Short mmCIF file of C-alpha atoms and ligand atoms in Angstrom, two decimals:
data_model
loop_
_atom_site.label_atom_id
_atom_site.label_comp_id
_atom_site.label_asym_id
_atom_site.label_seq_id
_atom_site.Cartn_x
_atom_site.Cartn_y
_atom_site.Cartn_z
CA UNK A 1 -17.56 -29.32 -21.61
CA UNK A 2 -18.13 -31.67 -18.66
CA UNK A 3 -18.31 -30.43 -15.14
CA UNK A 4 -14.84 -31.74 -14.53
CA UNK A 5 -13.43 -29.04 -17.02
CA UNK A 6 -10.83 -26.79 -15.24
CA UNK A 7 -11.35 -23.68 -13.64
CA UNK A 8 -8.74 -20.86 -14.35
CA UNK A 9 -7.91 -19.04 -11.16
CA UNK A 10 -6.83 -15.49 -12.30
CA UNK A 11 -4.59 -14.26 -9.55
CA UNK A 12 -3.82 -10.58 -9.14
CA UNK A 13 -3.44 -9.15 -5.55
CA UNK A 14 -4.40 -12.44 -3.74
CA UNK A 15 -1.29 -14.43 -3.40
CA UNK A 16 -2.47 -16.61 -0.53
CA UNK A 17 -4.17 -19.93 0.29
CA UNK A 18 -6.03 -18.91 3.42
CA UNK A 19 -8.90 -16.36 3.44
CA UNK A 20 -9.16 -16.58 -0.38
CA UNK A 21 -12.79 -17.15 -1.34
CA UNK A 22 -12.21 -17.42 -5.19
CA UNK A 23 -9.53 -20.21 -4.52
CA UNK A 24 -11.65 -21.82 -1.93
CA UNK A 25 -14.73 -21.83 -4.25
CA UNK A 26 -12.80 -23.27 -7.07
CA UNK A 27 -11.33 -26.03 -5.00
CA UNK A 28 -14.67 -26.85 -3.44
CA UNK A 29 -16.07 -27.59 -6.92
CA UNK A 30 -13.90 -30.56 -7.05
CA UNK A 31 -12.73 -29.48 -10.49
CA UNK A 32 -9.05 -29.08 -11.49
CA UNK A 33 -7.79 -25.58 -10.81
CA UNK A 34 -5.21 -23.80 -12.79
CA UNK A 35 -3.68 -20.84 -11.05
CA UNK A 36 -2.49 -18.13 -13.41
CA UNK A 37 -0.95 -14.74 -13.11
CA UNK A 38 -0.96 -12.44 -16.28
CA UNK A 39 1.60 -9.76 -16.65
CA UNK A 40 -0.50 -7.03 -18.27
CA UNK A 41 -0.11 -3.36 -18.88
CA UNK A 42 -1.12 -2.61 -15.27
CA UNK A 43 1.76 -4.78 -14.04
CA UNK A 44 4.27 -3.30 -16.41
CA UNK A 45 3.14 0.29 -15.09
CA UNK A 46 3.92 -0.44 -11.54
CA UNK A 47 6.60 1.64 -9.77
CA UNK A 48 10.02 0.12 -9.26
CA UNK A 49 9.60 -1.16 -5.80
CA UNK A 50 6.07 -2.40 -5.85
CA UNK A 51 6.94 -4.27 -9.11
CA UNK A 52 10.04 -5.87 -7.44
CA UNK A 53 7.98 -6.63 -4.28
CA UNK A 54 5.21 -8.25 -6.48
CA UNK A 55 7.82 -10.29 -8.36
CA UNK A 56 9.13 -11.64 -5.01
CA UNK A 57 5.55 -12.45 -3.95
CA UNK A 58 4.88 -14.50 -7.08
CA UNK A 59 8.11 -16.31 -6.67
CA UNK A 60 7.23 -17.30 -3.03
CA UNK A 61 3.52 -18.08 -3.86
CA UNK A 62 4.50 -20.40 -6.65
CA UNK A 63 6.48 -22.53 -4.08
CA UNK A 64 3.32 -22.49 -1.74
CA UNK A 65 1.46 -23.87 -4.71
CA UNK A 66 4.01 -26.31 -5.51
CA UNK A 67 3.74 -27.77 -2.02
CA UNK A 68 0.12 -28.48 -2.74
CA UNK A 69 1.08 -30.20 -6.04
CA UNK A 70 -0.18 -27.27 -7.91
CA UNK A 71 1.54 -24.70 -10.11
CA UNK A 72 1.60 -20.95 -10.93
CA UNK A 73 1.22 -20.50 -14.63
CA UNK A 74 2.64 -17.23 -16.03
CA UNK A 75 1.36 -15.46 -19.12
CA UNK A 76 1.98 -11.97 -20.62
CA UNK A 77 -0.40 -9.81 -22.57
CA UNK A 78 -3.98 -8.43 -22.57
CA UNK A 79 -5.79 -10.67 -19.83
CA UNK A 80 -8.79 -11.40 -22.15
CA UNK A 81 -6.49 -12.83 -24.77
CA UNK A 82 -4.33 -14.64 -22.28
CA UNK A 83 -7.34 -16.22 -20.54
CA UNK A 84 -9.05 -17.17 -23.78
CA UNK A 85 -5.86 -18.89 -25.09
CA UNK A 86 -5.47 -20.74 -21.83
CA UNK A 87 -9.09 -21.79 -22.01
CA UNK A 88 -8.73 -23.19 -25.39
CA UNK A 89 -5.46 -24.90 -24.49
CA UNK A 90 -6.86 -26.61 -21.36
CA UNK A 91 -10.50 -26.99 -21.86
CA UNK A 92 -11.25 -24.55 -18.94
CA UNK A 93 -14.75 -23.31 -18.94
CA UNK A 94 -14.73 -20.96 -16.09
CA UNK A 95 -12.45 -18.13 -14.74
CA UNK A 96 -12.62 -17.09 -11.11
CA UNK A 97 -10.88 -14.01 -9.61
CA UNK A 98 -10.83 -11.66 -6.64
CA UNK A 99 -12.39 -8.25 -7.26
CA UNK A 100 -10.14 -5.22 -7.43
CA UNK A 101 -11.51 -1.70 -6.96
CA UNK A 102 -9.25 0.81 -8.65
CA UNK A 103 -10.72 2.49 -11.77
CA UNK A 104 -8.11 0.95 -14.17
CA UNK A 105 -8.61 -2.68 -12.89
CA UNK A 106 -12.39 -2.19 -12.78
CA UNK A 107 -12.40 -1.23 -16.51
CA UNK A 108 -10.01 -4.04 -17.31
CA UNK A 109 -12.12 -6.63 -15.48
CA UNK A 110 -15.48 -5.43 -16.78
CA UNK A 111 -13.95 -5.79 -20.40
CA UNK A 112 -12.62 -9.21 -19.56
CA UNK A 113 -15.88 -10.43 -18.16
CA UNK A 114 -17.72 -9.46 -21.18
CA UNK A 115 -15.31 -11.00 -23.63
CA UNK A 116 -15.20 -14.27 -21.66
CA UNK A 117 -19.02 -14.40 -21.70
CA UNK A 118 -19.03 -13.69 -25.43
CA UNK A 119 -16.76 -16.73 -25.89
CA UNK A 120 -18.98 -18.99 -23.76
CA UNK A 121 -16.70 -18.96 -20.82
CA UNK A 122 -18.03 -18.30 -17.37
CA UNK A 123 -16.55 -15.53 -15.32
CA UNK A 124 -17.08 -15.17 -11.54
CA UNK A 125 -15.60 -12.45 -9.37
CA UNK A 126 -15.25 -12.75 -5.56
CA UNK A 127 -14.81 -10.53 -2.58
CA UNK A 128 -11.75 -10.83 -0.35
CA UNK A 129 -9.53 -7.89 -0.81
CA UNK A 130 -11.67 -5.68 1.52
CA UNK A 131 -13.78 -6.19 4.64
CA UNK A 132 -16.80 -4.51 3.05
CA UNK A 133 -17.80 -4.02 -0.55
CA UNK A 134 -17.46 -0.22 -1.02
CA UNK A 135 -21.09 -0.10 -2.24
CA UNK A 136 -22.48 -2.01 0.77
CA UNK A 137 -21.56 0.76 3.30
CA UNK A 138 -24.07 3.66 2.90
CA UNK A 139 -25.20 6.78 4.75
CA UNK A 140 -28.69 6.98 5.94
CA UNK A 141 -29.47 8.84 2.72
CA UNK A 142 -28.06 6.05 0.62
CA UNK A 143 -24.82 7.75 -0.37
CA UNK A 144 -21.12 7.14 0.30
CA UNK A 145 -19.26 8.40 3.41
CA UNK A 146 -16.97 11.38 3.13
CA UNK A 147 -15.81 11.50 6.80
CA UNK A 148 -13.99 8.73 8.60
CA UNK A 149 -15.58 8.74 12.15
CA UNK A 150 -19.23 8.07 10.93
CA UNK A 151 -17.77 5.50 8.51
CA UNK A 152 -16.03 3.74 11.49
CA UNK A 153 -19.21 3.92 13.47
CA UNK A 154 -21.17 2.42 10.50
CA UNK A 155 -18.91 -0.58 10.11
CA UNK A 156 -17.46 -1.47 13.55
CA UNK A 157 -20.49 -3.47 14.47
CA UNK A 158 -20.95 -5.21 11.04
CA UNK A 159 -20.70 -8.91 10.36
CA UNK A 160 -17.46 -9.67 8.49
CA UNK A 161 -17.36 -13.05 6.93
CA UNK A 162 -14.85 -15.43 8.75
CA UNK A 163 -11.73 -16.08 6.78
CA UNK A 164 -12.14 -19.38 4.82
CA UNK A 165 -9.62 -22.15 5.47
CA UNK A 166 -6.70 -22.96 3.05
CA UNK A 167 -7.80 -25.79 0.66
CA UNK A 168 -6.66 -29.18 1.68
CA UNK A 169 -6.02 -29.99 -2.00
CA UNK A 170 -5.89 -28.13 -5.17
CA UNK A 171 -6.89 -30.51 -7.97
CA UNK A 172 -4.37 -30.54 -10.81
CA UNK A 173 -5.32 -30.58 -14.57
CA UNK A 174 -4.52 -33.67 -16.62
CA UNK A 175 -1.85 -31.66 -18.34
CA UNK A 176 -0.35 -28.37 -17.23
CA UNK A 177 -0.27 -25.68 -19.86
CA UNK A 178 3.02 -23.92 -20.65
CA UNK A 179 4.18 -21.20 -18.46
CA UNK A 180 6.54 -18.26 -18.94
CA UNK A 181 9.50 -17.88 -16.65
CA UNK A 182 9.37 -15.35 -13.76
CA UNK A 183 13.02 -14.66 -14.10
CA UNK A 184 12.51 -13.54 -17.78
CA UNK A 185 10.11 -10.82 -16.57
CA UNK A 186 12.84 -9.23 -14.62
CA UNK A 187 10.35 -7.59 -12.19
CA UNK A 188 13.17 -6.05 -10.19
CA UNK A 189 15.13 -4.42 -13.10
CA UNK A 190 14.01 -0.82 -12.42
CA UNK A 191 15.34 -1.24 -8.74
CA UNK A 192 18.85 -1.65 -10.02
CA UNK A 193 21.28 -2.04 -7.07
CA UNK A 194 18.60 -1.02 -4.60
CA UNK A 195 16.93 -4.57 -4.82
CA UNK A 196 19.77 -6.26 -3.01
CA UNK A 197 19.41 -3.74 -0.14
CA UNK A 198 15.59 -4.03 0.00
CA UNK A 199 15.92 -7.85 0.08
CA UNK A 200 17.65 -7.66 3.45
CA UNK A 201 14.67 -5.73 4.89
CA UNK A 202 11.51 -7.23 3.38
CA UNK A 203 9.70 -10.30 4.26
CA UNK A 204 7.54 -11.88 1.54
CA UNK A 205 4.80 -14.48 1.45
CA UNK A 206 1.86 -15.70 3.16
CA UNK A 207 3.74 -17.92 5.82
CA UNK A 208 5.82 -14.85 6.81
CA UNK A 209 2.69 -12.58 7.06
CA UNK A 210 0.75 -15.08 9.17
CA UNK A 211 3.71 -15.62 11.42
CA UNK A 212 4.26 -11.95 11.88
CA UNK A 213 0.72 -11.29 12.47
CA UNK A 214 0.59 -14.00 15.21
CA UNK A 215 3.53 -12.51 16.92
CA UNK A 216 2.02 -8.98 16.64
CA UNK A 217 -1.24 -10.33 18.38
CA UNK A 218 0.88 -12.03 21.14
CA UNK A 219 3.48 -9.50 21.85
CA UNK A 220 2.63 -6.14 20.45
CA UNK A 221 -1.00 -5.34 20.16
CA UNK A 222 -1.48 -4.61 23.76
CA UNK A 223 0.79 -1.56 23.61
CA UNK A 224 -0.09 -0.59 19.98
CA UNK A 225 -2.20 2.37 21.10
CA UNK A 226 0.84 3.85 23.01
CA UNK A 227 3.61 2.74 20.71
CA UNK A 228 2.18 3.07 17.23
CA UNK A 229 3.41 6.57 16.78
CA UNK A 230 7.00 6.01 17.94
CA UNK A 231 9.00 5.48 14.68
CA UNK A 232 11.95 3.76 16.49
CA UNK A 233 9.71 1.24 18.18
CA UNK A 234 8.63 -1.92 16.37
CA UNK A 235 5.13 -1.08 17.51
CA UNK A 236 2.88 -1.77 14.43
CA UNK A 237 1.79 -4.83 12.66
CA UNK A 238 3.95 -4.52 9.57
CA UNK A 239 0.99 -5.87 7.46
CA UNK A 240 0.65 -3.24 4.73
CA UNK A 241 2.98 -4.80 2.11
CA UNK A 242 1.33 -8.25 2.65
CA UNK A 243 -2.05 -6.74 2.24
CA UNK A 244 -0.99 -4.92 -0.95
CA UNK A 245 0.11 -8.27 -2.52
CA UNK A 246 -2.75 -10.09 -1.00
CA UNK A 247 -0.38 -12.50 1.03
CA UNK A 248 -2.74 -11.90 3.99
CA UNK A 249 -6.35 -11.04 3.82
CA UNK A 250 -8.12 -8.22 5.76
CA UNK A 251 -10.63 -10.63 7.28
CA UNK A 252 -7.87 -12.50 8.93
CA UNK A 253 -6.62 -9.41 10.46
CA UNK A 254 -10.10 -8.22 11.43
CA UNK A 255 -11.09 -11.40 13.22
CA UNK A 256 -7.84 -11.69 14.89
CA UNK A 257 -7.98 -8.29 16.29
CA UNK A 258 -11.64 -8.54 17.12
CA UNK A 259 -10.91 -11.70 19.21
CA UNK A 260 -8.26 -9.71 21.03
CA UNK A 261 -10.76 -6.84 21.57
CA UNK A 262 -13.34 -9.07 23.07
CA UNK A 263 -10.61 -10.50 25.47
CA UNK A 264 -9.91 -7.06 26.60
CA UNK A 265 -6.73 -6.23 24.78
CA UNK A 266 -5.96 -2.61 25.20
CA UNK A 267 -4.67 -1.99 21.59
CA UNK A 268 -7.21 -3.93 19.68
CA UNK A 269 -9.81 -1.30 19.06
CA UNK A 270 -7.06 1.30 17.88
CA UNK A 271 -5.89 -1.49 15.48
CA UNK A 272 -9.30 -2.18 13.99
CA UNK A 273 -9.74 1.57 13.46
CA UNK A 274 -6.57 1.68 11.45
CA UNK A 275 -7.64 -1.28 9.33
CA UNK A 276 -10.80 0.61 8.70
CA UNK A 277 -8.89 3.61 7.39
CA UNK A 278 -7.72 1.26 4.57
CA UNK A 279 -11.27 0.45 4.02
CA UNK A 280 -12.19 4.06 3.98
CA UNK A 281 -9.43 4.77 1.44
CA UNK A 282 -11.03 2.24 -0.83
CA UNK A 283 -14.59 3.43 -0.16
CA UNK A 284 -13.46 6.95 -1.30
CA UNK A 285 -11.49 5.64 -4.33
CA UNK A 286 -14.53 3.66 -5.40
CA UNK A 287 -17.06 6.46 -4.98
CA UNK A 288 -14.89 9.30 -5.96
CA UNK A 289 -12.09 7.94 -8.14
CA UNK A 290 -10.63 11.35 -8.81
CA UNK A 291 -9.06 11.19 -5.42
CA UNK A 292 -6.41 9.12 -7.08
CA UNK A 293 -5.36 11.77 -9.55
CA UNK A 294 -6.39 15.20 -8.68
CA UNK A 295 -7.53 17.47 -5.77
CA UNK A 296 -10.57 15.87 -4.10
CA UNK A 297 -11.77 19.33 -3.39
CA UNK A 298 -11.83 21.36 -6.50
CA UNK A 299 -11.22 24.56 -4.68
CA UNK A 300 -7.55 23.56 -4.13
CA UNK A 301 -6.89 23.64 -7.93
CA UNK A 302 -6.20 27.33 -7.56
CA UNK A 303 -3.58 26.92 -4.75
CA UNK A 304 -0.13 27.92 -5.90
CA UNK A 305 1.64 24.55 -5.25
CA UNK A 306 4.87 24.24 -7.32
CA UNK A 307 4.81 21.41 -9.96
CA UNK A 308 8.36 21.76 -10.83
CA UNK A 309 10.12 18.50 -9.77
CA UNK A 310 13.61 19.80 -10.75
CA UNK A 311 13.75 22.38 -7.92
CA UNK A 312 16.89 21.66 -5.82
CA UNK A 313 14.72 21.51 -2.61
CA UNK A 314 12.47 18.87 -4.13
CA UNK A 315 15.56 16.85 -5.13
CA UNK A 316 16.82 17.33 -1.42
CA UNK A 317 13.49 15.99 -0.30
CA UNK A 318 13.70 12.98 -2.42
CA UNK A 319 17.26 12.26 -1.40
CA UNK A 320 16.74 12.77 2.36
CA UNK A 321 18.98 15.82 2.48
CA UNK A 322 16.64 18.69 3.41
CA UNK A 323 18.67 19.35 6.50
CA UNK A 324 15.64 18.61 8.64
CA UNK A 325 16.67 15.49 10.42
CA UNK A 326 13.23 13.82 10.82
CA UNK A 327 12.19 14.43 7.30
CA UNK A 328 15.62 13.11 6.01
CA UNK A 329 15.46 10.01 8.32
CA UNK A 330 12.07 9.12 6.85
CA UNK A 331 13.11 9.53 3.20
CA UNK A 332 16.11 7.39 3.80
CA UNK A 333 14.13 4.71 5.47
CA UNK A 334 12.06 4.63 2.34
CA UNK A 335 15.12 4.09 0.20
CA UNK A 336 16.55 1.22 2.37
CA UNK A 337 13.27 -0.54 3.37
CA UNK A 338 10.76 0.40 0.77
CA UNK A 339 8.50 1.58 3.64
CA UNK A 340 8.23 4.33 6.03
CA UNK A 341 6.64 4.67 9.56
CA UNK A 342 3.20 6.20 9.35
CA UNK A 343 3.92 9.16 11.52
CA UNK A 344 6.99 10.01 9.45
CA UNK A 345 5.03 9.60 6.22
CA UNK A 346 2.70 12.36 7.46
CA UNK A 347 5.77 14.67 8.66
CA UNK A 348 7.58 14.26 5.16
CA UNK A 349 4.30 14.71 3.27
CA UNK A 350 3.53 17.91 5.27
CA UNK A 351 7.03 19.29 4.80
CA UNK A 352 6.82 18.76 1.03
CA UNK A 353 3.39 20.33 0.55
CA UNK A 354 3.62 23.03 3.02
CA UNK A 355 7.19 24.07 3.92
CA UNK A 356 8.25 23.36 0.38
CA UNK A 357 4.96 24.44 -1.25
CA UNK A 358 5.07 21.46 -3.60
CA UNK A 359 2.07 19.71 -5.03
CA UNK A 360 1.11 16.51 -3.27
CA UNK A 361 1.07 14.67 -6.60
CA UNK A 362 4.94 14.82 -6.78
CA UNK A 363 5.12 13.16 -3.37
CA UNK A 364 2.44 10.68 -4.28
CA UNK A 365 4.34 9.67 -7.34
CA UNK A 366 7.66 9.24 -5.31
CA UNK A 367 5.90 7.02 -2.95
CA UNK A 368 4.40 5.03 -5.87
CA UNK A 369 7.67 4.32 -7.15
CA UNK A 370 9.41 3.54 -3.85
CA UNK A 371 6.87 1.92 -1.44
CA UNK A 372 6.85 -1.94 -1.31
CA UNK A 373 3.36 -1.50 0.32
CA UNK A 374 2.18 0.92 -2.36
CA UNK A 375 -1.66 0.95 -2.31
CA UNK A 376 -3.31 3.53 -4.70
CA UNK A 377 -6.21 4.38 -2.34
CA UNK A 378 -4.35 4.68 0.97
CA UNK A 379 -1.37 6.50 -0.80
CA UNK A 380 -3.71 9.06 -2.46
CA UNK A 381 -5.86 9.51 0.64
CA UNK A 382 -2.83 9.86 2.84
CA UNK A 383 -1.38 12.56 0.61
CA UNK A 384 -4.55 14.52 0.28
CA UNK A 385 -5.16 14.23 3.94
CA UNK A 386 -1.99 15.94 4.80
CA UNK A 387 -2.16 18.53 2.05
CA UNK A 388 -5.58 19.55 3.09
CA UNK A 389 -7.17 18.96 -0.35
CA UNK A 390 -8.89 15.62 0.54
CA UNK A 391 -12.14 14.77 2.29
CA UNK A 392 -12.01 14.86 5.95
CA UNK A 393 -8.37 16.24 5.62
CA UNK A 394 -6.23 17.88 8.19
CA UNK A 395 -6.66 21.67 7.79
CA UNK A 396 -4.01 23.14 5.75
CA UNK A 397 -3.01 25.63 8.42
CA UNK A 398 -2.07 22.73 10.67
CA UNK A 399 1.48 22.30 9.66
CA UNK A 400 3.52 19.54 11.30
CA UNK A 401 6.65 20.99 12.87
CA UNK A 402 9.26 18.26 12.41
CA UNK A 403 11.18 19.50 15.40
CA UNK A 404 8.52 19.22 17.89
CA UNK A 405 7.45 15.94 16.24
CA UNK A 406 10.82 14.63 16.92
CA UNK A 407 10.92 15.85 20.48
CA UNK A 408 7.55 14.01 21.11
CA UNK A 409 7.89 10.91 19.21
CA UNK A 410 11.65 10.27 18.96
CA UNK A 411 12.94 11.89 22.19
CA UNK A 412 16.04 9.69 22.44
CA UNK A 413 16.72 10.20 18.70
CA UNK A 414 16.88 6.52 18.14
CA UNK A 415 15.18 6.75 14.84
CA UNK A 416 17.41 9.54 13.64
CA UNK A 417 20.43 7.56 14.60
CA UNK A 418 19.22 4.59 12.70
CA UNK A 419 18.94 6.47 9.41
CA UNK A 420 21.27 9.42 9.48
CA UNK A 421 24.96 8.68 9.65
CA UNK A 422 26.56 12.06 9.13
CA UNK A 423 28.24 13.28 12.26
CA UNK A 424 28.16 9.94 14.08
CA UNK A 425 31.39 8.38 15.12
CA UNK A 426 30.08 4.88 14.22
CA UNK A 427 27.12 5.22 11.84
CA UNK A 428 24.62 2.35 12.00
CA UNK A 429 24.38 -0.35 9.44
CA UNK A 430 21.03 0.93 8.33
CA UNK A 431 22.37 4.67 7.95
CA UNK A 432 25.12 3.19 5.75
CA UNK A 433 22.89 0.92 3.69
CA UNK A 434 21.21 4.12 2.35
CA UNK A 435 24.39 4.82 0.31
CA UNK A 436 24.26 1.36 -1.10
CA UNK A 437 20.51 1.75 -2.05
CA UNK A 438 20.45 5.15 -3.80
CA UNK A 439 21.19 5.63 -7.55
CA UNK A 440 24.97 6.10 -8.03
CA UNK A 441 24.05 9.17 -10.09
CA UNK A 442 23.26 10.97 -6.92
CA UNK A 443 26.91 10.86 -6.09
CA UNK A 444 26.52 10.80 -2.37
CA UNK A 445 28.79 9.11 0.21
CA UNK A 446 28.90 8.66 3.95
CA UNK A 447 31.79 11.23 4.11
CA UNK A 448 29.53 14.03 2.95
CA UNK A 449 28.66 16.71 5.69
CA UNK A 450 24.95 16.79 6.79
CA UNK A 451 23.28 19.70 4.76
CA UNK A 452 21.98 22.92 6.17
CA UNK A 453 18.15 23.26 6.00
CA UNK A 454 17.06 24.00 2.41
CA UNK A 455 14.27 25.99 3.91
CA UNK A 456 14.20 26.94 7.56
CA UNK A 457 11.09 25.59 9.40
CA UNK A 458 9.86 29.16 10.44
CA UNK A 459 10.36 30.60 6.83
CA UNK A 460 8.74 27.64 5.18
CA UNK A 461 5.79 27.78 7.65
CA UNK A 462 5.30 31.43 7.27
CA UNK A 463 5.29 31.07 3.39
CA UNK A 464 2.73 28.35 3.42
CA UNK A 465 0.46 30.24 5.75
CA UNK A 466 0.68 33.37 3.77
CA UNK A 467 -0.18 31.46 0.47
CA UNK A 468 -3.20 29.91 2.37
CA UNK A 469 -4.38 33.21 3.70
CA UNK A 470 -4.06 34.75 0.24
CA UNK A 471 -6.17 32.02 -1.33
CA UNK A 472 -8.84 32.33 1.27
CA UNK A 473 -8.86 36.05 0.38
C1 FAD B 1 1.29 10.26 2.77
C2 FAD B 1 0.89 8.85 3.06
C3 FAD B 1 0.84 7.88 2.18
C4 FAD B 1 0.63 6.51 2.47
N1 FAD B 1 0.62 5.52 1.52
C5 FAD B 1 0.39 4.28 1.81
C6 FAD B 1 0.42 3.24 0.85
O1 FAD B 1 0.77 3.42 -0.37
N2 FAD B 1 -0.01 1.96 1.16
C7 FAD B 1 -0.41 1.69 2.52
O2 FAD B 1 -0.67 0.50 2.69
N3 FAD B 1 -0.57 2.65 3.38
C8 FAD B 1 -0.16 3.84 3.03
N4 FAD B 1 -0.27 4.89 4.01
C9 FAD B 1 -0.87 4.58 5.38
C10 FAD B 1 0.05 4.04 6.49
O3 FAD B 1 1.19 4.95 6.52
C11 FAD B 1 0.54 2.57 6.25
O4 FAD B 1 -0.59 1.76 5.98
C12 FAD B 1 1.25 2.07 7.50
O5 FAD B 1 2.33 2.79 7.85
C13 FAD B 1 1.63 0.58 7.35
O6 FAD B 1 2.31 0.11 8.39
P1 FAD B 1 1.64 -1.08 9.27
O7 FAD B 1 1.10 -2.13 8.37
O8 FAD B 1 2.72 -1.50 10.34
O9 FAD B 1 0.45 -0.36 9.96
P2 FAD B 1 -0.44 -0.69 11.33
O10 FAD B 1 -0.31 0.54 12.11
O11 FAD B 1 -0.14 -2.02 11.96
O12 FAD B 1 -1.88 -0.74 10.71
C14 FAD B 1 -2.53 -1.89 10.17
C15 FAD B 1 -3.14 -1.72 8.92
O13 FAD B 1 -4.04 -0.64 8.90
C16 FAD B 1 -4.00 0.12 7.66
N5 FAD B 1 -3.68 1.51 7.96
C17 FAD B 1 -2.91 1.97 8.91
N6 FAD B 1 -2.93 3.40 8.82
C18 FAD B 1 -3.55 3.63 7.74
C19 FAD B 1 -3.65 4.87 7.01
N7 FAD B 1 -3.39 6.06 7.59
N8 FAD B 1 -4.40 4.86 5.87
C20 FAD B 1 -4.90 3.68 5.33
N9 FAD B 1 -4.63 2.59 5.92
C21 FAD B 1 -3.99 2.54 7.13
C22 FAD B 1 -2.95 -0.53 6.79
O14 FAD B 1 -3.56 -1.49 5.97
C23 FAD B 1 -2.06 -1.24 7.92
O15 FAD B 1 -1.39 -2.37 7.39
C24 FAD B 1 0.14 6.29 3.78
C25 FAD B 1 0.05 7.25 4.67
C26 FAD B 1 0.47 8.54 4.47
C27 FAD B 1 0.35 9.59 5.54
#
């Protein structure tokens, strides 16, 4: 093959033009580049909301590529077969991709690399999804970190490669290979009628991500430290879903916030620390992948959490009808927007695992199904942090009280009014949107009365603490 043979750019969670080293390197070679997304078993296995969100991301990214006279080629099946077939059809001699770090992707990618090499096709993976490769950050003893604060201390002064510019040009092949049609993949099918509601609340694509981040730096970062915990304020960056699809890269966020920090911005350090929580989650998932599936601390295996999803109080939690307003508001926000404020995530997770004594895995799976920003590492770490079973977790006996949390973080009840319509003369549009988003089979309507608590806060707390004390023996 000549050096002008095409490069297949295998896209996964890197749907962007800026800060994309695999794309930048492929373009810098001067060779034709064929961007391809493969719908494989991992794509098919995604939860309803993240799959819908990925589908929308692919649609918007394909338009970005078209504006550069390029295309997004879509194929289905096992990636090694799809890539080999494409290489044969196009004469491509190399495949480039951005590394992923969850165990299933690592196993897939290792197999693909070996198969491509056997077939005489070059395979190169690139950094770009994280600020630091998980194996590059080590304790003095050469091991991984298990506690966040020393991890932050270890990384805050490190060099992070600057984001590379978007390529000016993406050279096209002489002939484009056939592509499947995104519409035929029906990525939003499992969302049913909820997709129309999500559509009204979710921004998609690199242009939207970069615009939002710029506005965040200019208008919101300064007050981030003070406002990030107030669920009614638009006080956070809203970058998580863009990061999950790779429509913005973490280096872009890091350097943007770092610049602001050096200029004396009051919120910048706090923001960088939050970004590093994401890194820490991936560091843990890489070094201790069992965090994604079971108690990080084995001693929690004996804890009497219920794993029965059919209990009425678990259904009430899922539906946002526990009778505890802040918990219900968060669970309804999730149905309507596919996301939930971080503080409220902690509160609903604490209520499920402590007041309702339910295994964190049930909540983890519910989030996996409903979050448009679903990220396996941050989700698992978040749940295990709240439940007490994770590394560096909140102690189990520290039980969030949703009432005092509401008084502190939503004193004017703006967040509650946004999401809970019952008892309001004129419910907000968002509170009513919940009834459009939820499955019809739940049989709920705006005329229903607001429920009594399924478990009172003092009873739930006492029961959780008693179970904890018993376990401690
Ligand atoms: C039970 C639970 C489950 C969670 N599941 C997810 C998930 O599936 N996907 C996800 O992206 N985040 C998850 N988080 C973390 C956090 O809630 C979201 O990252 C945050 O709400 C996203 O909003 P933002 O982008 O406006 O955040 P900002 O406050 O603007 O923070 C900037 C970025 O920092 C990172 N970040 C902030 N807080 C955390 C955190 N606690 N852990 C890890 N990274 C963080 C995110 O990448 C975020 O986009 C979870 C937290 C909990 C308690």
